[in-house]
mmCIF file of C-alpha atoms in Angstrom:
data_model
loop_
_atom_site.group_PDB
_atom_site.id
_atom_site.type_symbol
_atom_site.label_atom_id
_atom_site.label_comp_id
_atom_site.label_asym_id
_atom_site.label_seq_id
_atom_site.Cartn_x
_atom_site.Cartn_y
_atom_site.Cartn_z
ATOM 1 C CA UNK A 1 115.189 47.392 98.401
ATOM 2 C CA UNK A 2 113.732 46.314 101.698
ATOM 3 C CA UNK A 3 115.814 48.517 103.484
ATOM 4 C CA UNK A 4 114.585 51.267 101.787
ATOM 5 C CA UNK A 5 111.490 50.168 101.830
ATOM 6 C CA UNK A 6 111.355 50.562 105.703
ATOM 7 C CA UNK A 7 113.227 53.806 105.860
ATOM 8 C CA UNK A 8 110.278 55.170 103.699
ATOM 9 C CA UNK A 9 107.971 53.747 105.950
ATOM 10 C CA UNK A 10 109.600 54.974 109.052
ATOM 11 C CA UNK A 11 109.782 58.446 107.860
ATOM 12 C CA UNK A 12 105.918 58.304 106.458
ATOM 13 C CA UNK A 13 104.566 56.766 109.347
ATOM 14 C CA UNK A 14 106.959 58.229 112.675
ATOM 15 C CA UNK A 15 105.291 56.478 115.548
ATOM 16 C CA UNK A 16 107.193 53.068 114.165
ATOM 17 C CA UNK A 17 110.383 54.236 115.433
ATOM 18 C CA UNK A 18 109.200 54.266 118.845
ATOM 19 C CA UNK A 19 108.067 50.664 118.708
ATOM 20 C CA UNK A 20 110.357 47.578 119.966
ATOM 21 C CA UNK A 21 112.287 45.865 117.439
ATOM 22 C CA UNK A 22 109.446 43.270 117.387
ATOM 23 C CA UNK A 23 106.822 45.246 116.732
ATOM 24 C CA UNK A 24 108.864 46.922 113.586
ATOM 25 C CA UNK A 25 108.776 44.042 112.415
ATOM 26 C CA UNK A 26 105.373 43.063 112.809
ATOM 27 C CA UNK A 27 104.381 46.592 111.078
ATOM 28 C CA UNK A 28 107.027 46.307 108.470
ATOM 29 C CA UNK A 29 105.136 42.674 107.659
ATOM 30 C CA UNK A 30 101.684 44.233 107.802
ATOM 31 C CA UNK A 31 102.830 47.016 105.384
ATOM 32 C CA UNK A 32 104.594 44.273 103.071
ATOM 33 C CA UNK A 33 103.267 43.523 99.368
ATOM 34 C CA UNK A 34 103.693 39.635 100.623
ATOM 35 C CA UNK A 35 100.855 40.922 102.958
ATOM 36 C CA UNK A 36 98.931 42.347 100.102
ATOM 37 C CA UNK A 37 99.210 39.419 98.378
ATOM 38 C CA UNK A 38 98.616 37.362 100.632
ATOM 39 C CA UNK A 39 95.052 39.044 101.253
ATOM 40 C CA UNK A 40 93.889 39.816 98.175
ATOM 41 C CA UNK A 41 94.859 37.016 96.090
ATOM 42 C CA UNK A 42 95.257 34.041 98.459
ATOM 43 C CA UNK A 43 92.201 34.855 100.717
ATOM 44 C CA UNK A 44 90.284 36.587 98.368
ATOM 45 C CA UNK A 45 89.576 40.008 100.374
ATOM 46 C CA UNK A 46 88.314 42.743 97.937
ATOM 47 C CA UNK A 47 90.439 45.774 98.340
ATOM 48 C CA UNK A 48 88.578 48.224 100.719
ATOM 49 C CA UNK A 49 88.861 44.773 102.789
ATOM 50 C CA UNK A 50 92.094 44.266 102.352
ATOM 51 C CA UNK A 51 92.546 47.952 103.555
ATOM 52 C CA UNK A 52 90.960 47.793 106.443
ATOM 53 C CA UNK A 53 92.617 44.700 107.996
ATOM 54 C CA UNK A 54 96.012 46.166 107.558
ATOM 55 C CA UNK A 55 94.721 49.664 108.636
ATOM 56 C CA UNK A 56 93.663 47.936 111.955
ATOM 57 C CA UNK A 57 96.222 45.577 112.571
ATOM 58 C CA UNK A 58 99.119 48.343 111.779
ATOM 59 C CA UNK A 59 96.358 50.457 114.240
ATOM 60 C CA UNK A 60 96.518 48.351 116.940
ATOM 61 C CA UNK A 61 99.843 47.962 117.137
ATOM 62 C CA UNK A 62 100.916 51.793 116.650
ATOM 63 C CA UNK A 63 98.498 53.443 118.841
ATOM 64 C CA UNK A 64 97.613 50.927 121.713
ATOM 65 C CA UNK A 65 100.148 51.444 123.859
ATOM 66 C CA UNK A 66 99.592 52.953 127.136
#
């Protein structure tokens, strides 16, 4: 499952490929339902919350490189 889980991500969202192995993994843990989970009903984020922490994070790391 997980490994099909990241080839759909990789294929919906390109610019992952061209990360480091690291950094896959740090989107592939952003884009996670344990992350989900985690921030919704562990931390108690409404959704549009929720949303926008991941949107950053996976953001930051995608699109910050120079």
């Amino acid at each position: 499952y997980q490994k099909i889980s990241r080839s759909n991500k990789e294929s919906w969202i390109p610019e992952i490929t061209e990360l480091g192995s690291d950094e896959r993994e740090l989107v592939d843990a952003y884009l996670s339902f344990e992350m989900w989970h985690r921030l919704r009903d562990i931390q108690g984020l409404s959704c549009e919350t929720a949303q926008a922490a991941i949107l950053k994070a996976c953001s930051r790391l995608l699109f910050s490189r120079g």
